[in-house]
Amino acid sequence: AGTAPAAIELQWGKLPRGLPDFRGRYHLMDWMHGRPVYKSQIEPHCYIFWSPQTEDWIVDLDLHHENPGVSLAFSEDSQAPHPGAVRMAWFVYQPQYEAFRPYPRMEFRAVKEEQPKEDKKEPDPNRPNPGPVASWTIPELKRWCANVGLDIDDCLDKETLVKLVALHLNEDSGETDAGTSEEVPPVGEDEDPHSESQNQLPPLDAELCSRAKTNGSYTHPPRLDERFLKFGNRIEPFLGCEEMVVPWLRKFADHSRVYGVYTQGKFRYCLVWGGTRWSRSSTV
């Protein structure tokens, strides 16, 4: 067995309605598969453990559930030696949607039993500048991703790069809907710093539809219309945010089809398979 903190803690805002409360402090209780197992301090007891079958960290009421699809939460950070070292997003089950959503701000932190205070973060030696991620240039973003071994093949523009880096640094991307930085007012004395407003989630407003590729005789994008069936047009069974589109395509898409991405019912762009990766296309 390796080394791991004796206790970790999740201090967080509101949980999704209908989900058991798994916040609070967890204590190291055992080791399984060479990774630590943690048990929550309060009832109902929850467990955090590593599943070698799926290579995920799992939070669940049952220690023997090793399927993230039936858990309370999971993270795909297979490199983290313990939950306090997880740097990829945790996905939390949403009973109202019957689906998982990413919570980039969710974080288990190691605590000392004698003095349970948050440790100060060490400066990141790979960080190109101390400013917000949105202020980094594209070369700086790419260099940081290369230094930490992050795959950016699916990042098609600066906005996607910024969101990816901010997610792994557990920071706000620093971008508003207009794509500019916005100063956030300080939290008031009567305001809970872990309130729901501090845990903004990407909206589940992305939809996918697809049609068969043609030899160029038909260049219109797929339609988000169940009545339109030309060229095998269909609406795909996808529910998620825009950042989840390419990972979904990797697992379920047909390379011979053209996929249209819609947000809030409006067409955004098409994605086509280019032989090695999914790429945006203005002509289909």
PDB file of C-alpha atoms in Angstrom:
ATOM      1  CA  ALA A   1       0.000   0.000   0.000  1.00  0.00           C
ATOM      2  CA  GLY A   2       1.061   3.567  -0.649  1.00  0.00           C
ATOM      3  CA  THR A   3       0.515   6.650   1.458  1.00  0.00           C
ATOM      4  CA  ALA A   4      -2.722   8.568   1.857  1.00  0.00           C
ATOM      5  CA  PRO A   5      -4.182  11.195   4.231  1.00  0.00           C
ATOM      6  CA  ALA A   6      -5.773   9.852   7.398  1.00  0.00           C
ATOM      7  CA  ALA A   7      -8.811  12.049   6.765  1.00  0.00           C
ATOM      8  CA  ILE A   8     -10.316  13.964   3.845  1.00  0.00           C
ATOM      9  CA  GLU A   9     -13.229  16.364   3.775  1.00  0.00           C
ATOM     10  CA  LEU A  10     -15.813  17.589   1.280  1.00  0.00           C
ATOM     11  CA  GLN A  11     -17.069  21.086   2.068  1.00  0.00           C
ATOM     12  CA  TRP A  12     -19.516  21.951  -0.636  1.00  0.00           C
ATOM     13  CA  GLY A  13     -22.767  23.757  -1.442  1.00  0.00           C
ATOM     14  CA  LYS A  14     -26.172  22.303  -2.097  1.00  0.00           C
ATOM     15  CA  LEU A  15     -26.443  18.747  -3.344  1.00  0.00           C
ATOM     16  CA  PRO A  16     -28.936  17.735  -6.045  1.00  0.00           C
ATOM     17  CA  ARG A  17     -32.410  17.234  -4.611  1.00  0.00           C
ATOM     18  CA  GLY A  18     -33.172  13.636  -3.662  1.00  0.00           C
ATOM     19  CA  LEU A  19     -29.525  12.601  -3.284  1.00  0.00           C
ATOM     20  CA  PRO A  20     -28.143  11.311   0.080  1.00  0.00           C
ATOM     21  CA  ASP A  21     -25.874  13.858   1.751  1.00  0.00           C
ATOM     22  CA  PHE A  22     -22.316  12.625   1.254  1.00  0.00           C
ATOM     23  CA  ARG A  23     -20.574  15.828   2.380  1.00  0.00           C
ATOM     24  CA  GLY A  24     -18.383  16.083   5.458  1.00  0.00           C
ATOM     25  CA  ARG A  25     -15.338  14.259   6.761  1.00  0.00           C
ATOM     26  CA  TYR A  26     -14.125  10.795   5.742  1.00  0.00           C
ATOM     27  CA  HIS A  27     -11.595   8.630   7.582  1.00  0.00           C
ATOM     28  CA  LEU A  28      -9.178   6.111   6.097  1.00  0.00           C
ATOM     29  CA  MET A  29     -10.571   2.671   6.975  1.00  0.00           C
ATOM     30  CA  ASP A  30      -8.765   0.182   4.730  1.00  0.00           C
ATOM     31  CA  TRP A  31      -6.891  -0.466   1.489  1.00  0.00           C
ATOM     32  CA  MET A  32      -8.286  -2.310  -1.556  1.00  0.00           C
ATOM     33  CA  HIS A  33      -6.577  -2.899  -4.904  1.00  0.00           C
ATOM     34  CA  GLY A  34      -3.610  -0.874  -3.656  1.00  0.00           C
ATOM     35  CA  ARG A  35      -5.747   2.257  -3.105  1.00  0.00           C
ATOM     36  CA  PRO A  36      -7.196   3.720   0.130  1.00  0.00           C
ATOM     37  CA  VAL A  37     -10.826   3.274   1.174  1.00  0.00           C
ATOM     38  CA  TYR A  38     -12.555   6.060   3.105  1.00  0.00           C
ATOM     39  CA  LYS A  39     -15.714   5.951   5.240  1.00  0.00           C
ATOM     40  CA  SER A  40     -17.841   8.983   6.111  1.00  0.00           C
ATOM     41  CA  GLN A  41     -18.067  10.162   9.697  1.00  0.00           C
ATOM     42  CA  ILE A  42     -21.848  10.646   9.738  1.00  0.00           C
ATOM     43  CA  GLU A  43     -24.737   8.366   8.828  1.00  0.00           C
ATOM     44  CA  PRO A  44     -25.820   7.169   6.387  1.00  0.00           C
ATOM     45  CA  HIS A  45     -22.212   6.047   5.926  1.00  0.00           C
ATOM     46  CA  CYS A  46     -20.776   6.607   2.462  1.00  0.00           C
ATOM     47  CA  TYR A  47     -17.575   5.158   1.047  1.00  0.00           C
ATOM     48  CA  ILE A  48     -14.963   6.446  -1.368  1.00  0.00           C
ATOM     49  CA  PHE A  49     -12.985   3.735  -3.113  1.00  0.00           C
ATOM     50  CA  TRP A  50     -11.159   2.809  -6.311  1.00  0.00           C
ATOM     51  CA  SER A  51     -12.698   0.486  -8.912  1.00  0.00           C
ATOM     52  CA  PRO A  52     -10.049  -1.383 -10.948  1.00  0.00           C
ATOM     53  CA  GLN A  53     -12.716  -2.561 -13.418  1.00  0.00           C
ATOM     54  CA  THR A  54     -13.575   0.963 -14.614  1.00  0.00           C
ATOM     55  CA  GLU A  55     -10.504   2.818 -13.235  1.00  0.00           C
ATOM     56  CA  ASP A  56     -12.770   5.340 -11.492  1.00  0.00           C
ATOM     57  CA  TRP A  57     -12.927   6.794  -7.994  1.00  0.00           C
ATOM     58  CA  ILE A  58     -16.446   6.093  -6.708  1.00  0.00           C
ATOM     59  CA  VAL A  59     -18.606   7.595  -3.941  1.00  0.00           C
ATOM     60  CA  ASP A  60     -21.417   5.262  -2.906  1.00  0.00           C
ATOM     61  CA  LEU A  61     -23.430   3.880   0.015  1.00  0.00           C
ATOM     62  CA  ASP A  62     -22.352   0.341  -0.893  1.00  0.00           C
ATOM     63  CA  LEU A  63     -18.649  -0.484  -0.651  1.00  0.00           C
ATOM     64  CA  HIS A  64     -19.051  -3.358  -3.122  1.00  0.00           C
ATOM     65  CA  HIS A  65     -20.664  -1.374  -5.957  1.00  0.00           C
ATOM     66  CA  GLU A  66     -17.894  -0.994  -8.508  1.00  0.00           C
ATOM     67  CA  ASN A  67     -20.104   0.324 -11.316  1.00  0.00           C
ATOM     68  CA  PRO A  68     -19.982   4.152 -11.491  1.00  0.00           C
ATOM     69  CA  GLY A  69     -23.305   4.132 -13.356  1.00  0.00           C
ATOM     70  CA  VAL A  70     -25.174   3.247 -10.148  1.00  0.00           C
ATOM     71  CA  SER A  71     -23.105   5.371  -7.747  1.00  0.00           C
ATOM     72  CA  LEU A  72     -23.654   8.758  -6.103  1.00  0.00           C
ATOM     73  CA  ALA A  73     -20.596  10.271  -7.801  1.00  0.00           C
ATOM     74  CA  PHE A  74     -17.454   9.243  -9.650  1.00  0.00           C
ATOM     75  CA  SER A  75     -14.279  10.690 -11.148  1.00  0.00           C
ATOM     76  CA  GLU A  76     -12.304   9.278 -14.075  1.00  0.00           C
ATOM     77  CA  ASP A  77      -8.945  10.460 -12.684  1.00  0.00           C
ATOM     78  CA  SER A  78      -7.158   7.104 -12.882  1.00  0.00           C
ATOM     79  CA  GLN A  79      -3.795   8.643 -11.928  1.00  0.00           C
ATOM     80  CA  ALA A  80      -4.883   9.997  -8.528  1.00  0.00           C
ATOM     81  CA  PRO A  81      -3.421   7.892  -5.669  1.00  0.00           C
ATOM     82  CA  HIS A  82      -6.231   8.985  -3.299  1.00  0.00           C
ATOM     83  CA  PRO A  83      -9.441  11.088  -3.527  1.00  0.00           C
ATOM     84  CA  GLY A  84      -7.678  14.169  -2.193  1.00  0.00           C
ATOM     85  CA  ALA A  85      -5.393  14.110  -5.235  1.00  0.00           C
ATOM     86  CA  VAL A  86      -8.177  13.896  -7.841  1.00  0.00           C
ATOM     87  CA  ARG A  87      -7.800  16.715 -10.378  1.00  0.00           C
ATOM     88  CA  MET A  88     -10.437  15.715 -12.915  1.00  0.00           C
ATOM     89  CA  ALA A  89     -14.086  16.658 -12.485  1.00  0.00           C
ATOM     90  CA  TRP A  90     -16.425  14.631 -10.287  1.00  0.00           C
ATOM     91  CA  PHE A  91     -19.667  13.567 -11.949  1.00  0.00           C
ATOM     92  CA  VAL A  92     -22.635  13.637  -9.551  1.00  0.00           C
ATOM     93  CA  TYR A  93     -25.935  11.821 -10.124  1.00  0.00           C
ATOM     94  CA  GLN A  94     -28.937  14.096 -10.769  1.00  0.00           C
ATOM     95  CA  PRO A  95     -32.156  12.266  -9.766  1.00  0.00           C
ATOM     96  CA  GLN A  96     -34.327  14.836 -11.547  1.00  0.00           C
ATOM     97  CA  TYR A  97     -32.531  14.194 -14.861  1.00  0.00           C
ATOM     98  CA  GLU A  98     -31.624  10.538 -14.247  1.00  0.00           C
ATOM     99  CA  ALA A  99     -28.149  11.409 -15.474  1.00  0.00           C
ATOM    100  CA  PHE A 100     -24.717  12.478 -14.218  1.00  0.00           C
ATOM    101  CA  ARG A 101     -23.456  16.072 -14.477  1.00  0.00           C
ATOM    102  CA  PRO A 102     -19.900  17.348 -13.972  1.00  0.00           C
ATOM    103  CA  TYR A 103     -19.173  19.423 -10.858  1.00  0.00           C
ATOM    104  CA  PRO A 104     -15.744  21.017 -11.511  1.00  0.00           C
ATOM    105  CA  ARG A 105     -15.676  22.717  -8.073  1.00  0.00           C
ATOM    106  CA  MET A 106     -16.296  19.553  -6.072  1.00  0.00           C
ATOM    107  CA  GLU A 107     -13.084  18.610  -4.262  1.00  0.00           C
ATOM    108  CA  PHE A 108     -12.045  16.302  -1.420  1.00  0.00           C
ATOM    109  CA  ARG A 109      -9.264  17.889   0.626  1.00  0.00           C
ATOM    110  CA  ALA A 110      -6.849  16.295   3.040  1.00  0.00           C
ATOM    111  CA  VAL A 111      -7.280  17.551   6.620  1.00  0.00           C
ATOM    112  CA  LYS A 112      -5.258  17.184   9.791  1.00  0.00           C
ATOM    113  CA  GLU A 113      -7.097  15.653  12.709  1.00  0.00           C
ATOM    114  CA  GLU A 114      -5.490  18.033  15.221  1.00  0.00           C
ATOM    115  CA  GLN A 115      -6.079  21.189  13.199  1.00  0.00           C
ATOM    116  CA  PRO A 116      -8.592  20.657  10.380  1.00  0.00           C
ATOM    117  CA  LYS A 117      -7.704  23.618   8.216  1.00  0.00           C
ATOM    118  CA  GLU A 118      -7.271  23.825   4.505  1.00  0.00           C
ATOM    119  CA  ASP A 119      -3.694  23.568   3.344  1.00  0.00           C
ATOM    120  CA  LYS A 120      -2.353  26.431   1.290  1.00  0.00           C
ATOM    121  CA  LYS A 121      -1.947  25.497  -2.336  1.00  0.00           C
ATOM    122  CA  GLU A 122       1.591  25.334  -3.595  1.00  0.00           C
ATOM    123  CA  PRO A 123       2.258  27.418  -6.705  1.00  0.00           C
ATOM    124  CA  ASP A 124       2.017  25.423  -9.925  1.00  0.00           C
ATOM    125  CA  PRO A 125       5.517  25.301 -11.489  1.00  0.00           C
ATOM    126  CA  ASN A 126       3.919  24.654 -14.894  1.00  0.00           C
ATOM    127  CA  ARG A 127       1.739  27.768 -14.751  1.00  0.00           C
ATOM    128  CA  PRO A 128       2.925  30.221 -17.445  1.00  0.00           C
ATOM    129  CA  ASN A 129       1.621  33.290 -15.594  1.00  0.00           C
ATOM    130  CA  PRO A 130      -0.278  33.969 -12.344  1.00  0.00           C
ATOM    131  CA  GLY A 131      -3.242  35.603 -14.058  1.00  0.00           C
ATOM    132  CA  PRO A 132      -6.640  33.957 -14.677  1.00  0.00           C
ATOM    133  CA  VAL A 133      -6.702  31.164 -17.231  1.00  0.00           C
ATOM    134  CA  ALA A 134      -8.803  33.254 -19.643  1.00  0.00           C
ATOM    135  CA  SER A 135      -5.930  35.745 -19.888  1.00  0.00           C
ATOM    136  CA  TRP A 136      -3.447  33.116 -21.099  1.00  0.00           C
ATOM    137  CA  THR A 137      -2.479  33.086 -24.750  1.00  0.00           C
ATOM    138  CA  ILE A 138      -3.144  30.031 -26.918  1.00  0.00           C
ATOM    139  CA  PRO A 139       0.587  29.069 -26.914  1.00  0.00           C
ATOM    140  CA  GLU A 140       0.607  29.326 -23.093  1.00  0.00           C
ATOM    141  CA  LEU A 141      -2.509  27.143 -22.848  1.00  0.00           C
ATOM    142  CA  LYS A 142      -1.030  24.534 -25.197  1.00  0.00           C
ATOM    143  CA  ARG A 143       2.326  24.560 -23.379  1.00  0.00           C
ATOM    144  CA  TRP A 144       0.643  24.030 -20.000  1.00  0.00           C
ATOM    145  CA  CYS A 145      -1.410  21.117 -21.391  1.00  0.00           C
ATOM    146  CA  ALA A 146       1.737  19.552 -22.878  1.00  0.00           C
ATOM    147  CA  ASN A 147       3.634  19.901 -19.583  1.00  0.00           C
ATOM    148  CA  VAL A 148       0.944  18.088 -17.599  1.00  0.00           C
ATOM    149  CA  GLY A 149       0.231  15.512 -20.337  1.00  0.00           C
ATOM    150  CA  LEU A 150      -3.292  16.701 -21.158  1.00  0.00           C
ATOM    151  CA  ASP A 151      -4.856  15.624 -24.474  1.00  0.00           C
ATOM    152  CA  ILE A 152      -6.117  18.662 -26.444  1.00  0.00           C
ATOM    153  CA  ASP A 153      -7.022  16.939 -29.715  1.00  0.00           C
ATOM    154  CA  ASP A 154     -10.701  17.757 -29.165  1.00  0.00           C
ATOM    155  CA  CYS A 155     -10.126  21.445 -28.316  1.00  0.00           C
ATOM    156  CA  LEU A 156     -11.224  23.278 -31.421  1.00  0.00           C
ATOM    157  CA  ASP A 157     -10.832  26.873 -30.217  1.00  0.00           C
ATOM    158  CA  LYS A 158      -9.411  28.977 -27.372  1.00  0.00           C
ATOM    159  CA  GLU A 159     -12.683  28.918 -25.415  1.00  0.00           C
ATOM    160  CA  THR A 160     -12.589  25.114 -25.228  1.00  0.00           C
ATOM    161  CA  LEU A 161      -8.903  25.182 -24.225  1.00  0.00           C
ATOM    162  CA  VAL A 162      -9.624  27.695 -21.441  1.00  0.00           C
ATOM    163  CA  LYS A 163     -12.484  25.578 -20.069  1.00  0.00           C
ATOM    164  CA  LEU A 164     -10.351  22.412 -20.148  1.00  0.00           C
ATOM    165  CA  VAL A 165      -7.400  24.014 -18.319  1.00  0.00           C
ATOM    166  CA  ALA A 166      -9.661  25.752 -15.775  1.00  0.00           C
ATOM    167  CA  LEU A 167     -11.416  22.445 -15.090  1.00  0.00           C
ATOM    168  CA  HIS A 168      -8.126  20.686 -14.278  1.00  0.00           C
ATOM    169  CA  LEU A 169      -6.922  23.606 -12.147  1.00  0.00           C
ATOM    170  CA  ASN A 170     -10.264  23.705 -10.281  1.00  0.00           C
ATOM    171  CA  GLU A 171     -10.621  27.351 -11.238  1.00  0.00           C
ATOM    172  CA  ASP A 172     -13.265  29.501 -12.833  1.00  0.00           C
ATOM    173  CA  SER A 173     -12.509  29.951 -16.524  1.00  0.00           C
ATOM    174  CA  GLY A 174     -12.895  33.704 -16.013  1.00  0.00           C
ATOM    175  CA  GLU A 175     -15.146  34.024 -19.061  1.00  0.00           C
ATOM    176  CA  THR A 176     -18.678  35.366 -19.324  1.00  0.00           C
ATOM    177  CA  ASP A 177     -21.125  34.573 -22.118  1.00  0.00           C
ATOM    178  CA  ALA A 178     -19.558  37.418 -24.102  1.00  0.00           C
ATOM    179  CA  GLY A 179     -16.127  35.785 -23.761  1.00  0.00           C
ATOM    180  CA  THR A 180     -14.615  38.542 -21.565  1.00  0.00           C
ATOM    181  CA  SER A 181     -13.386  38.588 -17.982  1.00  0.00           C
ATOM    182  CA  GLU A 182     -15.750  39.754 -15.313  1.00  0.00           C
ATOM    183  CA  GLU A 183     -14.862  40.838 -11.794  1.00  0.00           C
ATOM    184  CA  VAL A 184     -16.789  38.815  -9.222  1.00  0.00           C
ATOM    185  CA  PRO A 185     -17.910  40.808  -6.161  1.00  0.00           C
ATOM    186  CA  PRO A 186     -16.666  39.549  -2.774  1.00  0.00           C
ATOM    187  CA  VAL A 187     -18.860  37.200  -0.788  1.00  0.00           C
ATOM    188  CA  GLY A 188     -20.907  39.084   1.801  1.00  0.00           C
ATOM    189  CA  GLU A 189     -20.845  38.311   5.502  1.00  0.00           C
ATOM    190  CA  ASP A 190     -24.325  36.800   5.346  1.00  0.00           C
ATOM    191  CA  GLU A 191     -23.630  34.840   2.170  1.00  0.00           C
ATOM    192  CA  ASP A 192     -22.668  31.187   2.243  1.00  0.00           C
ATOM    193  CA  PRO A 193     -19.416  30.851   0.228  1.00  0.00           C
ATOM    194  CA  HIS A 194     -20.458  27.283  -0.645  1.00  0.00           C
ATOM    195  CA  SER A 195     -23.934  28.245  -1.831  1.00  0.00           C
ATOM    196  CA  GLU A 196     -25.410  26.907  -5.052  1.00  0.00           C
ATOM    197  CA  SER A 197     -24.437  30.135  -6.856  1.00  0.00           C
ATOM    198  CA  GLN A 198     -20.788  29.261  -6.221  1.00  0.00           C
ATOM    199  CA  ASN A 199     -21.210  25.876  -7.880  1.00  0.00           C
ATOM    200  CA  GLN A 200     -22.395  26.952 -11.318  1.00  0.00           C
ATOM    201  CA  LEU A 201     -22.879  23.980 -13.639  1.00  0.00           C
ATOM    202  CA  PRO A 202     -22.686  23.918 -17.406  1.00  0.00           C
ATOM    203  CA  PRO A 203     -26.313  23.820 -18.612  1.00  0.00           C
ATOM    204  CA  LEU A 204     -27.665  20.631 -20.167  1.00  0.00           C
ATOM    205  CA  ASP A 205     -28.722  22.560 -23.264  1.00  0.00           C
ATOM    206  CA  ALA A 206     -26.829  20.728 -26.018  1.00  0.00           C
ATOM    207  CA  GLU A 207     -28.688  18.443 -28.441  1.00  0.00           C
ATOM    208  CA  LEU A 208     -27.400  16.264 -31.275  1.00  0.00           C
ATOM    209  CA  CYS A 209     -28.866  15.145 -34.555  1.00  0.00           C
ATOM    210  CA  SER A 210     -27.261  13.440 -37.538  1.00  0.00           C
ATOM    211  CA  ARG A 211     -27.688  12.405 -41.151  1.00  0.00           C
ATOM    212  CA  ALA A 212     -25.780  10.257 -43.621  1.00  0.00           C
ATOM    213  CA  LYS A 213     -22.892  11.818 -45.532  1.00  0.00           C
ATOM    214  CA  THR A 214     -23.434  12.523 -49.235  1.00  0.00           C
ATOM    215  CA  ASN A 215     -21.083  13.109 -52.157  1.00  0.00           C
ATOM    216  CA  GLY A 216     -21.769  16.837 -51.911  1.00  0.00           C
ATOM    217  CA  SER A 217     -25.203  16.817 -53.523  1.00  0.00           C
ATOM    218  CA  TYR A 218     -26.776  17.782 -50.196  1.00  0.00           C
ATOM    219  CA  THR A 219     -24.890  20.229 -47.976  1.00  0.00           C
ATOM    220  CA  HIS A 220     -27.462  21.232 -45.363  1.00  0.00           C
ATOM    221  CA  PRO A 221     -26.745  20.359 -41.701  1.00  0.00           C
ATOM    222  CA  PRO A 222     -28.815  17.729 -39.913  1.00  0.00           C
ATOM    223  CA  ARG A 223     -32.162  19.009 -38.657  1.00  0.00           C
ATOM    224  CA  LEU A 224     -33.438  18.899 -35.098  1.00  0.00           C
ATOM    225  CA  ASP A 225     -36.839  17.797 -36.373  1.00  0.00           C
ATOM    226  CA  GLU A 226     -38.369  14.364 -35.811  1.00  0.00           C
ATOM    227  CA  ARG A 227     -40.536  14.783 -38.937  1.00  0.00           C
ATOM    228  CA  PHE A 228     -37.577  15.277 -41.272  1.00  0.00           C
ATOM    229  CA  LEU A 229     -36.240  11.883 -42.393  1.00  0.00           C
ATOM    230  CA  LYS A 230     -34.308  12.757 -45.564  1.00  0.00           C
ATOM    231  CA  PHE A 231     -30.821  11.175 -45.789  1.00  0.00           C
ATOM    232  CA  GLY A 232     -31.548   9.213 -42.615  1.00  0.00           C
ATOM    233  CA  ASN A 233     -31.902  12.372 -40.514  1.00  0.00           C
ATOM    234  CA  ARG A 234     -32.454  11.527 -36.843  1.00  0.00           C
ATOM    235  CA  ILE A 235     -32.221  13.036 -33.356  1.00  0.00           C
ATOM    236  CA  GLU A 236     -29.567  11.341 -31.219  1.00  0.00           C
ATOM    237  CA  PRO A 237     -30.235  10.123 -27.616  1.00  0.00           C
ATOM    238  CA  PHE A 238     -27.840  12.671 -26.120  1.00  0.00           C
ATOM    239  CA  LEU A 239     -28.409  14.857 -23.045  1.00  0.00           C
ATOM    240  CA  GLY A 240     -25.551  16.974 -21.745  1.00  0.00           C
ATOM    241  CA  CYS A 241     -23.519  20.145 -21.973  1.00  0.00           C
ATOM    242  CA  GLU A 242     -21.558  21.136 -25.073  1.00  0.00           C
ATOM    243  CA  GLU A 243     -18.263  19.979 -23.507  1.00  0.00           C
ATOM    244  CA  MET A 244     -19.651  16.415 -23.351  1.00  0.00           C
ATOM    245  CA  VAL A 245     -20.457  16.167 -27.101  1.00  0.00           C
ATOM    246  CA  VAL A 246     -17.066  14.931 -28.387  1.00  0.00           C
ATOM    247  CA  PRO A 247     -16.616  12.320 -25.594  1.00  0.00           C
ATOM    248  CA  TRP A 248     -20.115  11.014 -26.472  1.00  0.00           C
ATOM    249  CA  LEU A 249     -19.216  10.857 -30.164  1.00  0.00           C
ATOM    250  CA  ARG A 250     -16.070   8.859 -29.371  1.00  0.00           C
ATOM    251  CA  LYS A 251     -18.143   6.124 -27.755  1.00  0.00           C
ATOM    252  CA  PHE A 252     -21.365   6.013 -29.762  1.00  0.00           C
ATOM    253  CA  ALA A 253     -21.059   7.857 -33.078  1.00  0.00           C
ATOM    254  CA  ASP A 254     -21.072   6.402 -36.602  1.00  0.00           C
ATOM    255  CA  HIS A 255     -18.102   7.736 -38.590  1.00  0.00           C
ATOM    256  CA  SER A 256     -20.170   7.684 -41.791  1.00  0.00           C
ATOM    257  CA  ARG A 257     -22.619  10.294 -40.494  1.00  0.00           C
ATOM    258  CA  VAL A 258     -22.595  14.070 -40.074  1.00  0.00           C
ATOM    259  CA  TYR A 259     -23.538  15.338 -36.584  1.00  0.00           C
ATOM    260  CA  GLY A 260     -25.186  18.687 -35.929  1.00  0.00           C
ATOM    261  CA  VAL A 261     -24.798  20.405 -32.543  1.00  0.00           C
ATOM    262  CA  TYR A 262     -27.669  22.539 -31.294  1.00  0.00           C
ATOM    263  CA  THR A 263     -27.837  24.610 -28.094  1.00  0.00           C
ATOM    264  CA  GLN A 264     -31.116  26.025 -26.835  1.00  0.00           C
ATOM    265  CA  GLY A 265     -32.706  24.788 -30.048  1.00  0.00           C
ATOM    266  CA  LYS A 266     -30.362  26.771 -32.335  1.00  0.00           C
ATOM    267  CA  PHE A 267     -27.875  25.243 -34.763  1.00  0.00           C
ATOM    268  CA  ARG A 268     -24.222  25.849 -33.797  1.00  0.00           C
ATOM    269  CA  TYR A 269     -21.959  23.740 -36.026  1.00  0.00           C
ATOM    270  CA  CYS A 270     -21.399  20.306 -37.589  1.00  0.00           C
ATOM    271  CA  LEU A 271     -18.899  17.643 -36.522  1.00  0.00           C
ATOM    272  CA  VAL A 272     -17.479  15.101 -38.963  1.00  0.00           C
ATOM    273  CA  TRP A 273     -14.957  12.285 -38.604  1.00  0.00           C
ATOM    274  CA  GLY A 274     -11.673  13.186 -40.266  1.00  0.00           C
ATOM    275  CA  GLY A 275      -9.941   9.826 -39.943  1.00  0.00           C
ATOM    276  CA  THR A 276      -8.265  10.456 -36.576  1.00  0.00           C
ATOM    277  CA  ARG A 277     -10.539  12.900 -34.736  1.00  0.00           C
ATOM    278  CA  TRP A 278     -13.897  14.702 -34.771  1.00  0.00           C
ATOM    279  CA  SER A 279     -13.604  18.166 -36.324  1.00  0.00           C
ATOM    280  CA  ARG A 280     -15.923  21.066 -36.970  1.00  0.00           C
ATOM    281  CA  SER A 281     -16.968  21.541 -40.571  1.00  0.00           C
ATOM    282  CA  SER A 282     -18.593  24.504 -42.295  1.00  0.00           C
ATOM    283  CA  THR A 283     -19.379  22.484 -45.425  1.00  0.00           C
ATOM    284  CA  VAL A 284     -21.028  19.086 -45.212  1.00  0.00           C
TER     285      VAL A 284
END
